[in-house]
Coordinates of C-alpha atoms in Angstrom, one line a residue:
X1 CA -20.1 112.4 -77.5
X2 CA -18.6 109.9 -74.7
X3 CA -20.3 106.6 -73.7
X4 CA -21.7 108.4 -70.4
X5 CA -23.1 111.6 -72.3
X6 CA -25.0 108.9 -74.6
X7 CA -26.7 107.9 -71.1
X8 CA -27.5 110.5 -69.9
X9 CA -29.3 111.4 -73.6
X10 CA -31.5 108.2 -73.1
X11 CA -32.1 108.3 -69.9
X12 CA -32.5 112.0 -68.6
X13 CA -35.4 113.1 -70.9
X14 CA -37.5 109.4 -70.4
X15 CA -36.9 110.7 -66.7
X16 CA -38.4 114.2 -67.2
X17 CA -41.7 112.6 -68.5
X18 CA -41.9 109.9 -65.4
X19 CA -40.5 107.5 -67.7
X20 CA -38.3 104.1 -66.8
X21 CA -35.4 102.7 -69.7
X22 CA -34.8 99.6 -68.8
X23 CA -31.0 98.8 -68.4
X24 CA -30.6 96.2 -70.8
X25 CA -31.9 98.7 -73.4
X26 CA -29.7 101.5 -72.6
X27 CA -27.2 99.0 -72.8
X28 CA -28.3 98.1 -76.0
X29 CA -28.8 101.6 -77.2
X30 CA -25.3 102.5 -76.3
X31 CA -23.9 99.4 -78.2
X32 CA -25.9 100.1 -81.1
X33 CA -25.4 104.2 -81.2
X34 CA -21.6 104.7 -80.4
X35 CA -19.7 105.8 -83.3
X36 CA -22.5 104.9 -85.9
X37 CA -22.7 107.7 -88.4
X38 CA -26.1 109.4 -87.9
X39 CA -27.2 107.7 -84.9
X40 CA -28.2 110.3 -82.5
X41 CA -31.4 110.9 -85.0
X42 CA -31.8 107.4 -85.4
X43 CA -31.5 106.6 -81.5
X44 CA -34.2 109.5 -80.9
X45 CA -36.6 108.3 -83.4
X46 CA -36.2 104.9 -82.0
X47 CA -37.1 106.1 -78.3
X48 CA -39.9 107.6 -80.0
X49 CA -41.3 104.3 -81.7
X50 CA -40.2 102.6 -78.4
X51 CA -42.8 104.6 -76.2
X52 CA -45.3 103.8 -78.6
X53 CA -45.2 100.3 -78.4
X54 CA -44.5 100.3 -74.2
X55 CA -46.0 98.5 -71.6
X56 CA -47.0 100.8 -68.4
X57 CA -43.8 103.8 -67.5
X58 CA -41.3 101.6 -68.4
X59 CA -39.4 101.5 -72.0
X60 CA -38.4 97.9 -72.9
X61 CA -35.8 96.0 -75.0
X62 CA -38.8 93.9 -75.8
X63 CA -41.1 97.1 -77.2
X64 CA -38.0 98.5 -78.7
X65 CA -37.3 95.2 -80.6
X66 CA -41.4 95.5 -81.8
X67 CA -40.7 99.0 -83.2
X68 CA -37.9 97.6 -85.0
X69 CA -34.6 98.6 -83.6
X70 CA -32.1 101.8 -84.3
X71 CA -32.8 101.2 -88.2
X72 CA -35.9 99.4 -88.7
X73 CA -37.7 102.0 -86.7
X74 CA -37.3 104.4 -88.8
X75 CA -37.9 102.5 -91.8
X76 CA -41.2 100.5 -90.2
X77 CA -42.5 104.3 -90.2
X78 CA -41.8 105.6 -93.6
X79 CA -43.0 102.5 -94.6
X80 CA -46.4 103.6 -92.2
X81 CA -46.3 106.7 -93.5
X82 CA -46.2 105.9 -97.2
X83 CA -49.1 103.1 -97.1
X84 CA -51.4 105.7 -95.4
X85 CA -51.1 107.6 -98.6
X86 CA -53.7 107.9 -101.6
X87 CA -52.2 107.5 -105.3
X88 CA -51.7 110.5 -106.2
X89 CA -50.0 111.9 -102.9
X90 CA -47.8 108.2 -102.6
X91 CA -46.4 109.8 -106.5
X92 CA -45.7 112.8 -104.8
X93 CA -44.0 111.3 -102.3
X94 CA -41.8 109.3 -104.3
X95 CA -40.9 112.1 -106.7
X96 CA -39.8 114.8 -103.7
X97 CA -38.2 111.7 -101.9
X98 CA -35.7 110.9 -104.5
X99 CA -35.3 114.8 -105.0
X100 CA -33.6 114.8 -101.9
X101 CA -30.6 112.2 -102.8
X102 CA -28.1 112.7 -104.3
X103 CA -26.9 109.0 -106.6
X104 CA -23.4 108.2 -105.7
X105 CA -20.9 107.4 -108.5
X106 CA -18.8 104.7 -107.4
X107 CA -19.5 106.2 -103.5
X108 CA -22.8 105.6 -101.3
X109 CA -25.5 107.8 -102.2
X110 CA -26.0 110.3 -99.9
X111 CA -28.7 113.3 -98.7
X112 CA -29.3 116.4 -100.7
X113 CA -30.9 119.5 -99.5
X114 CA -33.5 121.3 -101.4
X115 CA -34.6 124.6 -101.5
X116 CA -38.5 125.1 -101.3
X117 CA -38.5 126.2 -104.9
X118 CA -37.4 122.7 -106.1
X119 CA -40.2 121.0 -104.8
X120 CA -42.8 122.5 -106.6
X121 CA -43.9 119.9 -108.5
X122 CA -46.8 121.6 -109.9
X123 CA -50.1 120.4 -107.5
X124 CA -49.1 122.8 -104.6
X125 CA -51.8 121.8 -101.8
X126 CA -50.7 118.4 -102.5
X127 CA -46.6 118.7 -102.3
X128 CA -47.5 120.9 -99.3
X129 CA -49.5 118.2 -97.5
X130 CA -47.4 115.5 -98.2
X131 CA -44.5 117.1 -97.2
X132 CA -46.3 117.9 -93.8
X133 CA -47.0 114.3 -93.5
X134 CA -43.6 113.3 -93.5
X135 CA -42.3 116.0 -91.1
X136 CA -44.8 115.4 -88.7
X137 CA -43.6 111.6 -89.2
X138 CA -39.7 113.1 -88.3
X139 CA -38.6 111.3 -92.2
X140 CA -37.6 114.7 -93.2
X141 CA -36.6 118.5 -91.8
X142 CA -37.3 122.0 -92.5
X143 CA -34.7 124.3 -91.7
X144 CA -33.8 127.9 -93.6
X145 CA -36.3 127.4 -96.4
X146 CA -34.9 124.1 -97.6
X147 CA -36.1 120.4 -96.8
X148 CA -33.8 117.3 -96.0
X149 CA -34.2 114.0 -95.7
X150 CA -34.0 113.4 -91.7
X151 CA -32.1 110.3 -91.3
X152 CA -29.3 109.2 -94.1
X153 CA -30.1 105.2 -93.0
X154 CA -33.5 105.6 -95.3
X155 CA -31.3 105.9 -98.4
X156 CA -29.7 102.6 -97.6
X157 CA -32.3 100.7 -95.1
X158 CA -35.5 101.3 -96.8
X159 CA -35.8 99.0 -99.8
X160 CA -38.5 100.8 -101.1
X161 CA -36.5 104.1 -101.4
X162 CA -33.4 101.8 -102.2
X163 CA -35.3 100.4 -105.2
X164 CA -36.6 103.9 -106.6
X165 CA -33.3 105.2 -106.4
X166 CA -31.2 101.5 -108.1
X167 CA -34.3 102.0 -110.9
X168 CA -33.3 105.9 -112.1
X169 CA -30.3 106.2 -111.0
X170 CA -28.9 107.6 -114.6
X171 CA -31.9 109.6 -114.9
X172 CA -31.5 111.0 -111.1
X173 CA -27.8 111.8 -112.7
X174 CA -29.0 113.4 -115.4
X175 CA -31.9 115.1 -113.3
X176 CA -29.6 116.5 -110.8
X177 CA -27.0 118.4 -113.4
X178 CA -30.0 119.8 -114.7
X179 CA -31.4 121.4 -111.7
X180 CA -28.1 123.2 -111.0
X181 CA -27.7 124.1 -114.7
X182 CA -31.0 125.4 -114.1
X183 CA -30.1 127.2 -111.0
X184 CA -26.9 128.7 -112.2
X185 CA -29.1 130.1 -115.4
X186 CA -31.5 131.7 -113.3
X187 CA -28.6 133.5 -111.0
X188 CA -27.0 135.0 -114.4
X189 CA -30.3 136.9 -115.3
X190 CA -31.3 133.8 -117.7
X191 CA -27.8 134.3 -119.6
X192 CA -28.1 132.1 -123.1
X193 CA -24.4 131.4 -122.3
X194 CA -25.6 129.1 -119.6
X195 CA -28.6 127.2 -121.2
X196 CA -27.5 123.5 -122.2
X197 CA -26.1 122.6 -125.7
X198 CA -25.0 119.7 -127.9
X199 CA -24.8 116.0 -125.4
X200 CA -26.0 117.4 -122.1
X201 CA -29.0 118.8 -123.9
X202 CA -29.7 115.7 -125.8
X203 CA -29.3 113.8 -122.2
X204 CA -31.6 115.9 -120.6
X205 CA -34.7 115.4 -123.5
X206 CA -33.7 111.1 -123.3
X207 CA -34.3 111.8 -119.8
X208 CA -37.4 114.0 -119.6
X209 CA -39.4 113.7 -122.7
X210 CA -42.4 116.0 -123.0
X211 CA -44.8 113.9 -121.5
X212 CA -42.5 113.4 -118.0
X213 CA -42.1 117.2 -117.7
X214 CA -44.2 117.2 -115.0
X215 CA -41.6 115.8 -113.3
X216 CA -39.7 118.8 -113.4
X217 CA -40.0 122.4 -111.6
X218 CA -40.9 125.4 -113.4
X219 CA -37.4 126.7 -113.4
X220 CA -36.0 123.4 -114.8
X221 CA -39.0 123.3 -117.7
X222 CA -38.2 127.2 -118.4
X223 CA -34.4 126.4 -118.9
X224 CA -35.0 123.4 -121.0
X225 CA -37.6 125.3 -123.4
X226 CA -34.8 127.9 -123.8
X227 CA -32.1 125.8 -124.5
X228 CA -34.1 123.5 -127.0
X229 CA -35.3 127.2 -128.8
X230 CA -31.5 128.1 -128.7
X231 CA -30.9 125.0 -130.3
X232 CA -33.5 125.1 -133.3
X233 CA -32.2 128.7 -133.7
X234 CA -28.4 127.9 -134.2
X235 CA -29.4 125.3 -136.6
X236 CA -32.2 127.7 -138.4
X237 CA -28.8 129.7 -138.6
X238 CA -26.4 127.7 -139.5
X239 CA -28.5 126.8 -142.6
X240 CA -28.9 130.2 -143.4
X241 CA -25.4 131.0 -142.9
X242 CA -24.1 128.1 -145.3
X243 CA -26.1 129.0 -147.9
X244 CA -25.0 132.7 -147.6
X245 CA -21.9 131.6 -147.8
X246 CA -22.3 129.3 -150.8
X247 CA -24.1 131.7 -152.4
X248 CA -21.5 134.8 -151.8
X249 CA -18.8 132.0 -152.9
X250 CA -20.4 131.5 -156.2
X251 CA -20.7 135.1 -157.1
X252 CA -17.5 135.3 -156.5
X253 CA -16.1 132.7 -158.5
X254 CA -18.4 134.5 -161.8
X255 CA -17.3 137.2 -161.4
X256 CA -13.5 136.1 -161.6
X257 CA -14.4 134.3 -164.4
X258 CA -16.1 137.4 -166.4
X259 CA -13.1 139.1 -165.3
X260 CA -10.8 137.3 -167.2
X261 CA -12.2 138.9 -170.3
X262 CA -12.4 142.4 -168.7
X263 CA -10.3 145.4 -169.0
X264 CA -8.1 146.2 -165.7
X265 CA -11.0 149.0 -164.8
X266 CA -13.5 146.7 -165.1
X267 CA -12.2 143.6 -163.2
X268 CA -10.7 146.3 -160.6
X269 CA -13.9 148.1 -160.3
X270 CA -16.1 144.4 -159.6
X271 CA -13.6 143.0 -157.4
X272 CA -14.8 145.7 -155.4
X273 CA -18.0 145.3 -155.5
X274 CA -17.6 141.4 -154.5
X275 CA -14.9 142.7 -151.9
X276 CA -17.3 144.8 -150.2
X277 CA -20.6 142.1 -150.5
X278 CA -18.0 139.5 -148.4
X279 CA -16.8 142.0 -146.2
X280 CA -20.5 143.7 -144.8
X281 CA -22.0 140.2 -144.3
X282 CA -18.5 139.1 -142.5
X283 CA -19.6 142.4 -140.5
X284 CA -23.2 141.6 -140.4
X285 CA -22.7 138.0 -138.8
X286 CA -20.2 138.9 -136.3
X287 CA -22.0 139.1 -133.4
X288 CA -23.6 136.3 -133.6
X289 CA -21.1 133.6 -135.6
X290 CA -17.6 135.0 -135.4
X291 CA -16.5 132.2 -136.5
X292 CA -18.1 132.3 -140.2
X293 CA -17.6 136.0 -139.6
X294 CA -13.8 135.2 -139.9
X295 CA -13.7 132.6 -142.5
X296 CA -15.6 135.5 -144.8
X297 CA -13.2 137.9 -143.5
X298 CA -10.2 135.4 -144.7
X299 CA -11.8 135.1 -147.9
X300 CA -11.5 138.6 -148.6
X301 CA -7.8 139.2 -147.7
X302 CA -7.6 136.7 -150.1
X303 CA -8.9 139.7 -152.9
X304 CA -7.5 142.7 -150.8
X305 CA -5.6 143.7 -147.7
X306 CA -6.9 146.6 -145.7
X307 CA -6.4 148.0 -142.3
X308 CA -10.3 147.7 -141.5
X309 CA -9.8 144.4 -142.7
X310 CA -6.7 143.4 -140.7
X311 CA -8.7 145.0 -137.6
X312 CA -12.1 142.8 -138.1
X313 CA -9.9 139.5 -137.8
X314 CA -8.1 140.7 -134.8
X315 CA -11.1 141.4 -133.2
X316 CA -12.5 137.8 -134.1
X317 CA -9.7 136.1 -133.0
X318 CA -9.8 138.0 -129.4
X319 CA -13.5 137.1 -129.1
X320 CA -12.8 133.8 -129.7
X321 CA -10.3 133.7 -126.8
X322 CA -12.2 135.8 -125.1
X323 CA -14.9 132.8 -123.2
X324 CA -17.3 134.3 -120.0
X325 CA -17.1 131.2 -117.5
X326 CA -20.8 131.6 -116.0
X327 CA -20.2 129.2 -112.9
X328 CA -20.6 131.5 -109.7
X329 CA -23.5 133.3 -108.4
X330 CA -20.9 136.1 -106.9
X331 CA -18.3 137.6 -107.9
X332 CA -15.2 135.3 -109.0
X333 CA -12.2 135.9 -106.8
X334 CA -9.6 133.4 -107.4
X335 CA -8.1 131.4 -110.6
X336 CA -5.3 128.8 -111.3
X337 CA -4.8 127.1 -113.8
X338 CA -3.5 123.1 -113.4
X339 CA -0.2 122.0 -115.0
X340 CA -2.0 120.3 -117.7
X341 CA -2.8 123.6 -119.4
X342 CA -5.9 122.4 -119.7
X343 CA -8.0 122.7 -116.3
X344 CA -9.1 126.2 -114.8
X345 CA -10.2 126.3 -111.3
X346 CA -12.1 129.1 -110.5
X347 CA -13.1 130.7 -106.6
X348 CA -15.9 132.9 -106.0
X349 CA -17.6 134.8 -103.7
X350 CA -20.1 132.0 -103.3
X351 CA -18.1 130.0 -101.7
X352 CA -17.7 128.0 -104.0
X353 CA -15.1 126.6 -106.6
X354 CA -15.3 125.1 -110.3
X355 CA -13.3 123.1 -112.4
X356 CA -13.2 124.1 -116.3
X357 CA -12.3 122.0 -119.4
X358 CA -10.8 125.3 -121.5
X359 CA -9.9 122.7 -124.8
X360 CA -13.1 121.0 -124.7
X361 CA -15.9 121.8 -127.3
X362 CA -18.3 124.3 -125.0
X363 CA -15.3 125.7 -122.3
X364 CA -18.2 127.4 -120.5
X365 CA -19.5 124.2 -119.2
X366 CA -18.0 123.6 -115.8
X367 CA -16.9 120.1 -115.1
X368 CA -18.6 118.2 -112.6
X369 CA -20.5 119.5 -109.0
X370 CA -19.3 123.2 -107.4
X371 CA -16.8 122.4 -104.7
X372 CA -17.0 123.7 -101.5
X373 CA -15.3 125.7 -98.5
X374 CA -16.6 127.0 -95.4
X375 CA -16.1 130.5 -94.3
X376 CA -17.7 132.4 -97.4
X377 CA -15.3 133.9 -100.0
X378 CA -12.8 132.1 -101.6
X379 CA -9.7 133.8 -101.7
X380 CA -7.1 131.8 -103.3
X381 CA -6.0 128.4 -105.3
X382 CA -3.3 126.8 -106.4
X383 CA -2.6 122.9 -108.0
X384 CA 0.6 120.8 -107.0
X385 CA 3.2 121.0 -109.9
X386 CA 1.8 117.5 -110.4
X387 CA -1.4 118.6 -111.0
X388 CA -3.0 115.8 -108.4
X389 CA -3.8 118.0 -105.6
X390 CA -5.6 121.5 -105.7
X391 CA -5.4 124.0 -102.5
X392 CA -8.6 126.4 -101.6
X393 CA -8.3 129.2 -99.1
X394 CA -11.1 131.1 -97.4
X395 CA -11.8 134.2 -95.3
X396 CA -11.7 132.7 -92.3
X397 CA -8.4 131.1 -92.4
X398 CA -10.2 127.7 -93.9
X399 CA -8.1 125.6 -95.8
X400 CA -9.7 122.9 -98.1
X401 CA -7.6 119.9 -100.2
X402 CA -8.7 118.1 -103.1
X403 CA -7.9 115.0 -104.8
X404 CA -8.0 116.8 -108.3
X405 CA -6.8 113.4 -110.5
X406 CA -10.6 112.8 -111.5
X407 CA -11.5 116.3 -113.0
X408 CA -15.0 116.1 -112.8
X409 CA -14.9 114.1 -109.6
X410 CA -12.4 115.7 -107.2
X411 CA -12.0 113.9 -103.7
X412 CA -11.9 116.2 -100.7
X413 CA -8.9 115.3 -98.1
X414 CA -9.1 115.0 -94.6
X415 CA -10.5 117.8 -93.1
X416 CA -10.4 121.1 -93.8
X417 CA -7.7 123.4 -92.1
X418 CA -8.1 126.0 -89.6
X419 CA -5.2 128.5 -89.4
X420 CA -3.8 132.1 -89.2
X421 CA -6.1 132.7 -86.6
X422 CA -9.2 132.6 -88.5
X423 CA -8.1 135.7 -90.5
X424 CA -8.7 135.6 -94.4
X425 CA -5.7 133.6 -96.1
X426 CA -4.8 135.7 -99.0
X427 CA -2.4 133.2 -101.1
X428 CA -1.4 129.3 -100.9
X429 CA 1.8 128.2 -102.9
X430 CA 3.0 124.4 -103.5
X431 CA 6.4 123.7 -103.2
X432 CA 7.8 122.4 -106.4
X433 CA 8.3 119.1 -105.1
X434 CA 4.5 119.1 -103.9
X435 CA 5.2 118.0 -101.0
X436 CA 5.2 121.6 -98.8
X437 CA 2.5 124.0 -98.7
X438 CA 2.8 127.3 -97.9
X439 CA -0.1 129.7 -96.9
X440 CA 0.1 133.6 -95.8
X441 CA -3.0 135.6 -94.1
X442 CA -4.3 138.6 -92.6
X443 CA -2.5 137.9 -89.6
X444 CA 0.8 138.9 -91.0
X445 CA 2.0 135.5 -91.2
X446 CA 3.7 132.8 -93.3
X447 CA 3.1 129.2 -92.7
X448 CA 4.5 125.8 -94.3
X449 CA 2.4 122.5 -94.0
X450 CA 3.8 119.3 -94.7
X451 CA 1.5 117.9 -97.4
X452 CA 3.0 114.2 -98.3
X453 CA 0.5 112.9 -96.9
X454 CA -2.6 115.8 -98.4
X455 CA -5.4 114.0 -95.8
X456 CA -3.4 114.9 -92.8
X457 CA -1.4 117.8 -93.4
X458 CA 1.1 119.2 -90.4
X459 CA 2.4 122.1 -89.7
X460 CA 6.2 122.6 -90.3
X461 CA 8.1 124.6 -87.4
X462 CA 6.1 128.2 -86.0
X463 CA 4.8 130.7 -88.5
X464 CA 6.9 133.5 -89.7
X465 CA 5.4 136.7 -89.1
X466 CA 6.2 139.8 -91.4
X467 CA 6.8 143.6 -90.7
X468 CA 3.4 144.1 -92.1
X469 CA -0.1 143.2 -90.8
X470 CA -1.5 141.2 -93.7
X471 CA 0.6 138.9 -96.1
X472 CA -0.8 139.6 -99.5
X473 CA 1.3 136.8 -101.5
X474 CA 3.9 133.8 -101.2
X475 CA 5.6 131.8 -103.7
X476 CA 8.3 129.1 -103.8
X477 CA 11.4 129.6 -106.3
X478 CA 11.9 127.5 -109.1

């Protein structure tokens, strides 16, 4: 917005209610609003604080100074606000307030939306009332069934805020992974697959013991009850499953031993016996342990090779490599695989894409926060031959770069790139120096983008169009 459209946004609709901005104000207001991030909000709650505290039609530097400025304004009334509060409904507060940041990590914290859902905090009248109170007070927004904090300068201007946030920051960490967890549980039809395991589960109890689970939505209390029962179960199993083992171990070391003194029948005919006890509880524990299910199957080739037997540790070993990712709430669409051999990136309908550790201890635990495009499906990826940037394509001919070098924290680059005419883009390619990108749409065209510098890309020459009317795949040579 231009210095002269900023005017006329202070000074037309003071005009329209008979109202009077004094120059030096506007002035002021310009100075103070031009190119600050946020500031339109922040001007418009000021105004408001400024007509409060006028004398007569006229809106002065001097009231806008006693309301406390483009900043303080807005702080002076959440302050207000909050101090009007009883106890329990100044709690409230505080809990949905710092529901609605997200903590920085190494970057400023910023706003997080919320769906209604996440803010029931178990007294509803008195969520619902306090919430009210701090719309009405223009601290936060409604908008599509979620809630958002109205003006980002609270995170960093109100020390009150700015201390709840410094004092949990780890637990607001820990707090906000789970609600997604949570969320991405619920969207799979409450999949065990997704429930938390091992450190992350252990995180999440340090963080919310029993008597802080108030703290927590019904979703998120749900999802941690099932993953701590998941986890009493394994071990419950695991136990059970050792001494199985130790036990089908032992019976087969006797009977080797009374074999020794055994005719041929008789050692033949108890092998078998011992053969077959190994091989039905190998078959018994499959689906739920194939790993133990394959260590009693090895055990038995030990005594016999048979083609059932071949067939059961085939079909282990292809479960094993055979790992459901449950990170999109849509149907995936789009996989590559950095050069690391390590990291999958996977696109989905969603809109969203996610970054996989497939060497690490649980593979289905995606790494880090979903990243993500605008225009809807994702519908192709690719990583440099570097493995530092990775390229997202969407339906509408968006384009989206990431500084992938952090895995858990990739940077986005620039802004995102609008091309082949807003048509889908159906494959992206990086040169093998990394330094070209290539992209081909429903549009029927080809395009290169000069990437060596990934936060500014520029297109290289005009696109090349094919004989066909969508471009279904490109790809550099060697």
């Amino acid at each position: 917005m231009s210095r002269e459209e900023l005017r006329e946004a202070v000074v037309r609709p003071a005009a329209a209610e008979g109202l009077v901005v004094e120059r030096a104000l506007t002035a002021r207001l310009l100075d103070e609003v031009e190119d600050a991030p946020g500031g339109l909000p922040l001007m418009s709650h000021a105004l408001l604080e400024t007509w409060r505290h006028r004398t007569g039609r006229t809106l002065t530097e001097s009231a806008y100074e006693t309301a406390g400025g483009l900043r303080g304004a807005v702080v002076r009334t959440a302050e207000e606000v909050y101090g009007e509060l009883g106890p329990p409904q100044a709690e409230l507060a505080r809990r949905v307030l710092l529901r609605l940041v997200a903590p920085g990590d190494g970057t400023p914290d910023t706003r997080r939306p919320a769906e209604h859902a996440e803010l029931d905090l178990g007294d509803h009248e008195g969520t619902r009332a306090v919430l009210d109170r701090l719309v009405r007070a223009r601290l936060l927004t409604l908008d599509d069934g979620t809630v958002e904090l109205a003006h980002e300068a609270l995170i960093s201007a109100w020390p009150r805020l700015r201390g709840w946030i410094d004092t949990e920051r780890d637990r607001l960490r820990v707090h906000r992974a789970l609600s997604e967890a949570a969320r991405t549980w619920t969207g799979l039809g409450r999949e065990n697959a997704a429930l938390y395991a091992g450190s992350r589960l252990a995180a999440a109890h340090e963080a919310f013991p029993p008597h802080q689970h108030a703290e927590l939505t019904p979703t998120e209390r749900e999802f941690l009850a099932a993953s701590t029962s998941r986890r009493r179960r394994a071990v419950w199993l695991r136990r059970g499953l050792s001494a199985a083992l130790a036990l089908l171990v032992l019976v087969a070391s006797g009977t080797a031993v009374i074999a020794l003194g055994l005719r041929d029948d008789a050692r033949a005919e108890r092998d078998a016996a011992v053969f077959g006890r190994i091989t039905a509880e190998a078959d018994r524990l499959r689906p739920t342990s194939t790993p133990l299910s394959a260590r009693l199957d090895i055990a038995a080739l030990g005594m016999r090779t048979t083609p059932e037997l071949r067939t059961a540790l085939t079909t282990d070993a292809g479960r094993v490599l055979s790992t459901r990712l449950p990170g999109h709430r849509d149907i995936g669409s789009a996989v590559a695989f950095a050069p690391d051999g390590r990291t999958l990136a996977s696109g989905g309908h969603d809109g969203t894409v996610r970054l996989w550790d497939t060497s690490g201890a649980d593979p289905r635990a995606p790494l880090g926060e979903p990243l993500r495009i605008t225009g809807g499906d994702v519908g192709a990826l690719a990583y440099s031959p570097d493995g530092t940037l990775l390229v997202a394509a969407g339906q509408d001919g968006g384009i989206r770069l990431w500084d992938a070098r952090d895995r858990a924290r990739p940077r986005p680059l620039g802004r995102p790139l609008v091309s082949h005419g807003g048509k889908s883009v159906t494959s992206v390619d990086l040169a093998p120096d990394g330094r070209t990108l290539a992209t081909a749409g429903d549009d029927g065209t080809l395009r290169l983008w000069d990437v060596r510098d990934p936060a500014r890309p520029t297109p290289l020459g005009d696109p090349a169009r094919a004989d066909t009317r969508s471009v279904r795949d490109v790809a550099f040579a060697p």
